[in-house]
């Protein structure tokens, strides 16, 4: 593996009650997070292919860990998202290199599909910075019930020369969705939009 991983963390959230109303079945989401060394920290590098390849490795590793944490088959996952935070000696383009060119294909492979774009966010921050992982339905971007996000943070990361990378997966949408729009039962899953 090209990534030099200092730490792996997996977080699972299960919501059983929202506004004093039972959520049945409970909504569950998991984020798998890797804290990796940034090989380009502190210097400008034109060729970011090393980080792009690291993204591909992490896509499979983190998606598999998130799905396993939910205790479901990959094909049963409904939403996904990705995010990265670079430490102070990194640049946003380092996060983009990890997240965009190659991370998505292995995530989709673990999940058995994924016609929609994987929502993403990136930022620079210090130790314990909150990483807001945006979520959207994996097969149809217009499913409003699945517009969501999951906050994760690692108390001792990212260090100045590190990148925190997260992949989040859910087994459902938000608790008690009622803002209309395309429902998951109406998904065609052809174009990634509907």
XYZ file of C-alpha atoms in Angstrom:
194
model
C 0.000 0.000 0.000
C 1.330 3.420 -0.947
C -0.507 5.190 1.860
C 1.402 5.501 5.111
C -1.502 5.123 7.532
C -0.998 6.278 11.106
C -4.513 5.585 12.285
C -7.827 4.075 11.171
C -11.064 5.018 12.924
C -14.611 3.819 12.247
C -17.658 5.575 13.668
C -21.267 4.342 13.584
C -24.299 6.487 14.385
C -27.730 4.986 14.950
C -30.733 7.268 15.375
C -33.664 5.653 17.173
C -35.672 8.709 18.219
C -36.065 12.076 16.511
C -38.258 14.838 17.981
C -39.700 12.332 20.472
C -40.843 10.079 17.630
C -39.493 6.572 17.222
C -37.406 5.965 14.108
C -38.302 2.463 12.943
C -36.189 1.031 11.603
C -33.409 3.136 13.077
C -31.316 5.108 10.592
C -27.655 4.170 10.567
C -24.582 5.753 9.070
C -20.918 4.873 9.340
C -17.732 6.702 8.521
C -14.380 5.025 8.076
C -11.476 7.421 8.458
C -7.769 7.119 7.661
C -5.069 9.437 8.946
C -2.247 9.318 6.418
C 1.109 10.951 5.884
C 1.039 13.697 3.267
C 4.042 12.946 1.032
C 3.939 16.475 -0.402
C 3.499 18.474 2.794
C 5.433 21.722 2.825
C 6.279 21.801 -0.874
C 4.654 22.446 -4.221
C 4.639 19.388 -6.486
C 3.222 19.432 -10.003
C 2.602 15.681 -10.302
C 0.142 14.501 -7.636
C -0.208 10.957 -9.012
C 1.054 9.429 -5.752
C -1.899 10.961 -3.877
C -4.269 9.944 -6.675
C -3.128 6.315 -6.316
C -3.456 6.566 -2.532
C -7.054 7.694 -3.063
C -7.756 4.546 -5.039
C -6.356 2.357 -2.237
C -8.278 4.224 0.429
C -11.557 4.102 -1.517
C -11.729 0.331 -1.274
C -10.347 0.097 2.273
C -12.593 2.765 3.789
C -15.783 1.766 1.949
C -15.333 -1.855 3.031
C -14.756 -0.810 6.639
C -17.836 1.450 6.659
C -20.083 -1.232 5.165
C -18.746 -3.825 7.623
C -19.426 -1.457 10.519
C -23.061 -1.204 9.428
C -23.264 -4.984 9.200
C -24.842 -4.899 5.741
C -23.963 -6.055 2.247
C -22.465 -3.280 0.126
C -25.402 -3.357 -2.275
C -27.756 -2.517 0.629
C -26.040 0.809 1.284
C -28.179 3.766 0.265
C -26.037 6.896 0.604
C -22.402 7.787 0.426
C -19.997 10.671 0.765
C -16.313 11.484 1.089
C -14.207 14.206 2.664
C -10.616 15.095 3.460
C -8.757 17.594 5.618
C -5.124 18.474 5.063
C -2.877 19.653 7.856
C -1.336 23.121 7.793
C 1.609 22.091 5.599
C -0.674 20.696 2.918
C -2.784 22.350 0.248
C -6.379 21.792 -0.794
C -5.192 20.251 -4.047
C -3.663 17.415 -2.009
C -7.132 16.616 -0.636
C -8.605 16.886 -4.134
C -5.995 14.465 -5.495
C -6.944 11.868 -2.890
C -10.709 12.315 -3.288
C -11.444 12.821 -6.953
C -9.637 11.026 -9.755
C -9.657 7.429 -8.451
C -11.266 7.076 -5.006
C -14.822 6.750 -6.346
C -14.530 3.628 -8.512
C -13.454 1.295 -5.682
C -16.154 2.754 -3.398
C -18.771 1.964 -6.036
C -17.330 -1.534 -6.477
C -17.679 -2.230 -2.739
C -21.270 -0.948 -2.857
C -22.187 -2.870 -5.996
C -23.282 0.299 -7.766
C -23.271 4.041 -7.424
C -24.668 5.903 -10.402
C -24.636 9.308 -8.672
C -21.633 11.498 -8.019
C -20.167 10.975 -4.565
C -20.682 14.211 -2.607
C -17.419 15.556 -1.230
C -15.802 18.263 0.832
C -12.249 19.263 1.559
C -10.562 21.699 3.894
C -7.388 22.608 5.704
C -7.328 22.390 9.476
C -5.474 21.516 12.629
C -5.820 18.810 15.240
C -9.420 17.769 15.825
C -10.860 19.769 12.942
C -14.455 18.768 12.188
C -14.835 17.009 8.884
C -18.367 17.362 7.499
C -18.921 14.469 5.123
C -21.813 15.333 2.779
C -24.157 12.471 1.949
C -26.385 11.772 -1.017
C -28.177 8.736 -2.426
C -25.688 6.522 -4.250
C -27.838 6.003 -7.346
C -29.937 9.158 -7.713
C -28.789 12.627 -6.723
C -32.335 14.055 -6.590
C -33.527 11.915 -3.673
C -33.984 14.670 -1.055
C -34.573 12.253 1.811
C -30.899 11.308 1.547
C -29.399 14.830 1.497
C -27.500 14.674 4.760
C -24.098 14.876 6.347
C -22.020 13.193 9.005
C -19.517 14.986 11.179
C -16.350 13.167 12.161
C -13.206 14.324 13.881
C -10.024 12.719 15.094
C -8.681 14.415 18.225
C -5.017 14.177 17.214
C -5.294 14.700 13.466
C -4.436 16.032 11.028
C -0.946 16.854 12.158
C 0.796 19.439 9.989
C 2.096 16.784 7.583
C -1.009 14.596 7.433
C -4.293 14.190 5.621
C -7.496 12.857 7.182
C -9.636 10.988 4.633
C -13.181 9.777 5.313
C -15.756 7.708 3.445
C -19.263 7.594 4.885
C -22.051 5.148 4.018
C -25.646 4.858 5.232
C -28.314 2.190 5.266
C -31.119 4.767 4.921
C -31.956 8.437 4.537
C -32.683 11.002 7.255
C -35.087 10.123 10.053
C -38.711 11.058 9.206
C -38.022 12.695 5.797
C -40.883 14.881 4.601
C -39.603 17.594 2.257
C -40.899 15.933 -0.888
C -39.071 15.157 -4.077
C -38.095 11.873 -5.643
C -38.492 8.924 -3.273
C -36.077 6.022 -3.144
C -38.827 3.757 -4.475
C -38.999 5.924 -7.639
C -35.274 5.716 -8.447
C -34.357 4.565 -11.937
C -30.609 4.730 -11.212
C -29.646 5.208 -14.864
C -28.192 8.715 -15.113
C -27.239 9.284 -11.485
C -29.839 12.005 -11.162
C -33.171 10.204 -10.958
